[in-house]
Coordinates of C-alpha atoms and ligand atoms in Angstrom, one line a residue:
M1 CA 130.9 111.9 126.1
K2 CA 131.8 113.2 122.6
R3 CA 130.0 116.3 121.3
I4 CA 127.7 115.5 118.4
P5 CA 128.5 117.8 115.4
L6 CA 125.3 119.4 114.1
I7 CA 124.1 121.3 111.1
L8 CA 120.9 123.1 111.8
D9 CA 118.8 123.7 108.6
G10 CA 115.5 125.4 108.8
D11 CA 112.9 128.0 107.9
P12 CA 112.5 130.0 111.2
G13 CA 109.6 130.0 112.2
H14 CA 108.7 130.0 115.9
D15 CA 109.2 126.3 116.4
D16 CA 112.5 126.3 114.4
A17 CA 113.7 129.0 116.8
I18 CA 112.8 126.9 119.9
A19 CA 114.5 123.8 118.3
W20 CA 117.6 125.9 117.8
L21 CA 117.4 127.1 121.4
L22 CA 117.4 123.4 122.5
A23 CA 120.4 122.8 120.3
E24 CA 122.3 125.8 121.8
A25 CA 121.4 124.7 125.4
G26 CA 122.7 121.2 124.4
R27 CA 125.9 122.8 123.2
R28 CA 126.3 124.7 126.4
R29 CA 125.9 121.4 128.3
G30 CA 128.5 119.7 126.1
S31 CA 126.2 117.5 124.0
F32 CA 126.5 119.3 120.7
D33 CA 129.1 121.1 118.5
I34 CA 126.9 123.3 116.3
K35 CA 129.0 123.6 113.1
A36 CA 126.5 125.6 110.9
V37 CA 123.1 127.1 110.6
T38 CA 121.6 127.1 107.1
T39 CA 118.3 128.6 105.9
V40 CA 115.6 127.7 103.4
G41 CA 112.5 129.3 102.1
G42 CA 109.4 127.8 103.7
N43 CA 107.3 129.4 106.5
V44 CA 108.2 132.7 104.8
T45 CA 110.6 133.7 102.0
L46 CA 114.3 133.0 102.2
D47 CA 115.3 136.6 102.9
K48 CA 112.9 136.6 105.9
T49 CA 114.0 133.1 107.2
T50 CA 117.6 134.2 106.9
Y51 CA 117.1 137.5 108.7
N52 CA 115.2 135.5 111.4
A53 CA 118.1 133.0 111.7
L54 CA 120.6 135.8 112.2
R55 CA 118.4 137.4 114.9
I56 CA 117.8 134.0 116.6
C57 CA 121.5 133.2 116.7
T58 CA 122.2 136.7 118.1
L59 CA 119.6 136.3 120.8
L60 CA 120.8 132.9 121.8
G61 CA 124.5 133.6 121.4
L62 CA 124.7 130.6 119.2
P63 CA 128.3 130.7 117.8
A64 CA 127.9 129.1 114.3
P65 CA 128.2 130.5 110.8
V66 CA 124.8 131.2 109.1
A67 CA 124.5 130.6 105.4
K68 CA 121.6 131.3 103.1
G69 CA 120.2 128.4 101.2
A70 CA 117.6 127.6 98.7
E71 CA 115.1 130.3 97.7
H72 CA 112.7 127.8 96.2
P73 CA 112.1 124.1 96.1
L74 CA 114.0 121.8 93.6
T75 CA 111.3 122.0 91.0
A76 CA 108.1 123.4 92.6
D77 CA 107.1 126.9 93.3
L78 CA 107.6 128.1 96.9
M79 CA 104.6 128.1 99.2
N80 CA 104.6 130.0 102.5
A81 CA 102.7 129.9 105.8
P82 CA 102.4 133.5 107.0
S83 CA 99.1 132.7 108.5
V84 CA 100.9 130.6 111.1
H85 CA 104.1 132.5 111.8
G86 CA 103.1 136.0 110.7
E87 CA 104.4 138.1 107.9
S88 CA 108.0 138.2 109.4
G89 CA 107.9 134.5 110.0
L90 CA 108.7 135.2 113.6
D91 CA 105.9 137.7 114.7
G92 CA 105.4 138.5 118.4
P93 CA 108.3 140.0 120.3
A94 CA 110.8 142.6 119.1
L95 CA 114.1 140.9 118.6
P96 CA 117.6 142.3 118.6
E97 CA 119.0 143.2 115.2
P98 CA 121.6 140.7 113.9
G99 CA 124.9 141.0 115.7
I100 CA 126.6 138.5 113.2
E101 CA 127.3 138.7 109.5
L102 CA 125.8 136.3 107.0
S103 CA 128.4 133.8 105.7
E104 CA 129.6 134.5 102.1
L105 CA 129.1 130.8 101.4
T106 CA 125.8 129.4 100.2
A107 CA 124.1 126.8 102.5
V108 CA 125.4 123.9 100.4
E109 CA 128.9 125.3 100.3
L110 CA 128.9 125.7 104.1
M111 CA 127.5 122.2 104.5
V112 CA 130.2 120.8 102.2
K113 CA 132.9 122.6 104.2
V114 CA 131.6 121.3 107.5
L115 CA 131.4 117.7 106.2
K116 CA 134.9 117.8 104.8
E117 CA 136.4 119.3 108.0
S118 CA 134.5 117.3 110.6
E119 CA 136.4 114.4 112.3
E120 CA 133.1 112.8 113.3
P121 CA 130.0 112.1 111.1
V122 CA 127.7 115.1 111.2
T123 CA 124.0 115.1 112.2
I124 CA 121.9 117.3 110.0
V125 CA 118.8 118.6 111.9
S126 CA 116.3 119.7 109.3
T127 CA 113.2 121.6 110.5
G128 CA 112.0 123.0 107.2
P129 CA 111.6 121.9 103.6
L130 CA 114.5 119.5 102.7
T131 CA 115.7 121.4 99.7
N132 CA 119.2 122.2 101.0
T133 CA 119.9 118.7 102.2
A134 CA 118.7 117.2 98.9
A135 CA 120.8 119.7 97.0
L136 CA 123.8 118.7 99.1
L137 CA 123.2 115.0 98.4
L138 CA 122.7 115.5 94.7
S139 CA 125.7 117.7 94.2
H140 CA 128.1 115.9 96.6
P141 CA 127.2 112.2 96.8
E142 CA 130.8 111.5 97.8
L143 CA 130.2 113.2 101.1
K144 CA 127.2 111.0 102.1
S145 CA 129.5 108.9 104.3
R146 CA 130.3 112.0 106.3
I147 CA 126.7 112.4 107.3
G148 CA 125.9 110.4 110.4
R149 CA 122.1 110.8 110.2
I150 CA 119.4 113.2 109.4
S151 CA 116.9 114.1 112.1
L152 CA 114.0 115.9 110.4
M153 CA 110.7 117.3 111.3
G154 CA 108.4 116.4 108.5
G155 CA 105.6 114.2 107.3
G156 CA 102.8 112.4 109.1
I157 CA 101.7 108.8 108.8
G158 CA 98.2 108.8 107.4
F159 CA 97.5 112.5 107.7
G160 CA 98.8 116.0 107.0
N161 CA 98.4 119.6 108.2
W162 CA 98.6 121.5 104.9
T163 CA 96.5 119.1 102.9
P164 CA 94.6 116.1 104.3
A165 CA 97.6 113.9 103.1
A166 CA 100.7 116.1 103.4
E167 CA 102.6 117.9 106.1
F168 CA 103.9 121.4 105.2
N169 CA 107.7 120.7 105.1
I170 CA 107.4 117.7 102.9
L171 CA 104.7 119.3 100.7
V172 CA 106.8 122.4 100.0
D173 CA 109.4 120.2 98.3
P174 CA 108.3 116.6 97.8
E175 CA 111.1 116.0 95.3
A176 CA 113.7 117.0 97.9
A177 CA 112.1 114.8 100.5
D178 CA 112.2 111.9 98.0
V179 CA 115.9 112.3 97.5
V180 CA 116.5 112.3 101.3
F181 CA 114.2 109.3 101.9
R182 CA 115.9 107.3 99.1
S183 CA 119.4 108.3 100.2
G184 CA 120.0 105.3 102.5
L185 CA 121.2 107.6 105.3
P186 CA 119.9 106.9 108.8
L187 CA 116.8 109.0 109.2
I188 CA 114.8 110.1 112.2
M189 CA 111.4 111.3 111.2
A190 CA 109.6 113.5 113.7
G191 CA 106.2 113.6 111.9
L192 CA 102.9 115.0 113.0
D193 CA 102.2 111.7 114.7
V194 CA 104.4 112.9 117.5
T195 CA 104.6 116.6 117.0
E196 CA 100.9 117.2 117.3
R197 CA 101.2 115.6 120.7
A198 CA 104.3 117.6 121.7
L199 CA 102.2 120.5 123.0
L200 CA 103.4 123.2 125.3
Q201 CA 100.4 124.3 127.2
P202 CA 99.5 127.7 128.8
E203 CA 100.6 126.5 132.2
D204 CA 104.0 125.7 130.6
F205 CA 104.1 129.2 129.1
S206 CA 103.7 130.6 132.7
R207 CA 106.6 128.4 133.9
I208 CA 108.8 129.8 131.1
K209 CA 107.8 133.4 131.8
E210 CA 108.7 132.9 135.5
L211 CA 112.3 131.9 134.5
N212 CA 112.8 135.7 134.0
N213 CA 116.0 135.4 132.1
P214 CA 117.2 137.3 128.9
V215 CA 115.6 134.7 126.6
S216 CA 112.6 133.4 128.5
G217 CA 110.5 136.5 128.0
I218 CA 111.1 136.3 124.2
V219 CA 110.2 132.6 124.1
W220 CA 107.0 133.2 126.2
Q221 CA 105.9 135.8 123.6
W222 CA 106.8 133.5 120.7
L223 CA 104.6 130.8 122.3
E224 CA 101.7 133.2 123.0
F225 CA 101.8 134.2 119.3
F226 CA 102.2 130.7 117.9
Y227 CA 99.5 129.3 120.2
E228 CA 96.9 131.9 119.1
F229 CA 96.7 130.4 115.6
H230 CA 96.4 126.8 117.0
R231 CA 94.0 127.7 119.8
K232 CA 91.5 128.8 117.2
L233 CA 91.8 125.3 115.6
G234 CA 91.1 123.7 119.0
Y235 CA 94.6 122.8 120.1
A236 CA 95.2 122.4 123.8
G237 CA 98.7 124.0 123.4
A238 CA 101.4 125.1 120.9
P239 CA 102.6 122.1 118.9
M240 CA 106.4 122.0 119.2
H241 CA 107.0 120.4 115.8
D242 CA 110.6 121.3 115.2
P243 CA 111.9 120.9 118.8
C244 CA 111.1 117.2 118.5
A245 CA 113.9 116.7 115.9
V246 CA 116.4 118.0 118.4
M247 CA 114.9 116.6 121.6
V248 CA 115.1 113.1 120.3
L249 CA 118.9 113.5 120.0
L250 CA 119.2 114.7 123.6
H251 CA 116.5 112.6 125.3
P252 CA 115.5 109.6 123.2
E253 CA 113.9 108.0 126.2
L254 CA 111.1 110.4 125.9
F255 CA 109.9 109.0 122.6
T256 CA 108.3 106.0 121.1
V257 CA 109.9 105.1 117.7
R258 CA 108.9 102.6 115.0
D259 CA 111.1 101.6 112.1
Y260 CA 109.2 101.9 108.8
Y261 CA 109.9 102.0 105.1
V262 CA 108.6 105.4 104.1
E263 CA 108.1 106.6 100.5
I264 CA 107.2 110.1 99.3
E265 CA 104.3 110.8 97.0
T266 CA 105.6 113.3 94.4
G267 CA 102.7 112.9 92.0
G268 CA 98.9 112.7 92.7
E269 CA 96.1 115.1 92.7
Y270 CA 95.2 114.8 96.3
C271 CA 98.2 113.1 97.9
R272 CA 101.3 115.0 96.7
G273 CA 103.8 115.3 99.6
A274 CA 102.4 112.4 101.6
T275 CA 104.8 110.3 103.6
I276 CA 103.6 106.8 103.1
A277 CA 104.8 104.3 105.7
D278 CA 104.7 100.5 105.0
K279 CA 103.5 99.6 108.5
R280 CA 102.5 96.0 107.4
R281 CA 105.8 95.4 105.6
V282 CA 103.8 94.6 102.4
T283 CA 106.6 96.0 100.1
G284 CA 109.2 93.8 101.4
R285 CA 111.5 96.8 101.6
E286 CA 113.7 97.3 104.7
P287 CA 112.8 100.3 106.9
N288 CA 114.5 103.6 105.9
A289 CA 113.4 105.7 108.8
K290 CA 113.0 105.7 112.5
C291 CA 109.5 107.3 112.8
I292 CA 108.7 108.9 116.1
M293 CA 105.1 108.0 117.0
D294 CA 104.5 109.2 120.6
L295 CA 106.2 110.9 123.5
D296 CA 106.1 111.6 127.2
R297 CA 104.7 115.1 126.9
D298 CA 105.2 116.2 130.5
G299 CA 108.9 115.1 130.4
F300 CA 109.2 116.8 127.0
A301 CA 107.8 120.1 128.4
D302 CA 110.1 119.8 131.5
R303 CA 113.2 119.4 129.3
I304 CA 112.3 122.4 127.2
I305 CA 111.8 124.6 130.2
E306 CA 115.1 123.4 131.7
A307 CA 116.8 124.2 128.4
I308 CA 115.4 127.8 128.4
G309 CA 116.7 128.0 132.0
E310 CA 120.3 127.7 130.6
F311 CA 120.2 131.2 129.2
T312 CA 120.9 133.1 132.4
Ligands
RIB1 O1 104.3 121.3 109.6 C1 105.1 121.9 110.6 C2 106.4 122.4 110.0 O2 106.1 123.5 109.1 C3 107.3 123.1 111.0 O3 108.7 122.9 110.6 C4 107.0 124.6 111.0 O4 108.1 125.4 111.3 C5 106.7 124.7 109.5 O5 107.9 124.9 108.8
CA2 CA1 110.2 124.8 110.4

């Protein structure tokens, strides 16, 4: 089976880190060829997400260049989520200092290089605001044909987590999301519909801790930290938002997917950043996204634990 070339674009972020762990485990098993890691401001500022990205890649031994991306959204001011991920964006365990240098290229420059050099269409996995991907599409429309698909964590059909209408990644940069959802590229949307059900529960944390390998202890501490915020909100576990965008590439059989035409609200007093799905086909528009609506949670948790077990 051919390796799928990947660009990992995110704002680490505890769940971004676990998504990238899944990608690296997939690479070790021959599923992926990780061509680049690119960072964006989101959960915390760009300097922090970039420092976190370098530390995560060092911890995982993920052998891809890391490039710094957009400091702020296309037009809006940046909003952050330190209440969820801590001031560092990756609070919890102490991590190794970066053992790799940051690329001299910007995120878009590295994305362009990867797309030009790849023999196969590249999958972009976006687990943060879509600013880098939108900037790539706006500045290099001629490279669209070299993008096979975009698997993104973002949105929610009918509800949000940062406002009643909008999910954080989309809300940070709705203009960028609008560019991506109008691009015509094959999209997989892992929205809150599935990610709020993709819970790792305390019994899963214990299974991870018992793996007792160089990475499992760190992941266990990430989960303990990330769960604490959500436990207080009544969650039964830690929502693995971003890992869904990678897991669907590895194990699509775990997920229930619906094809919808999705548009992004970029205006509005109450609904800016909403992902509005035409479930009843009233617009007559053809679907532009495969929206993940549900999952086999036990199977999802088992696959994540297996992936962590790769890091012996
Ligand atoms: O709404 C969840 C998303 O926002 C995740 O990507 C999380 O990392 C934060 O960026
Ligand atoms: Ca993220």
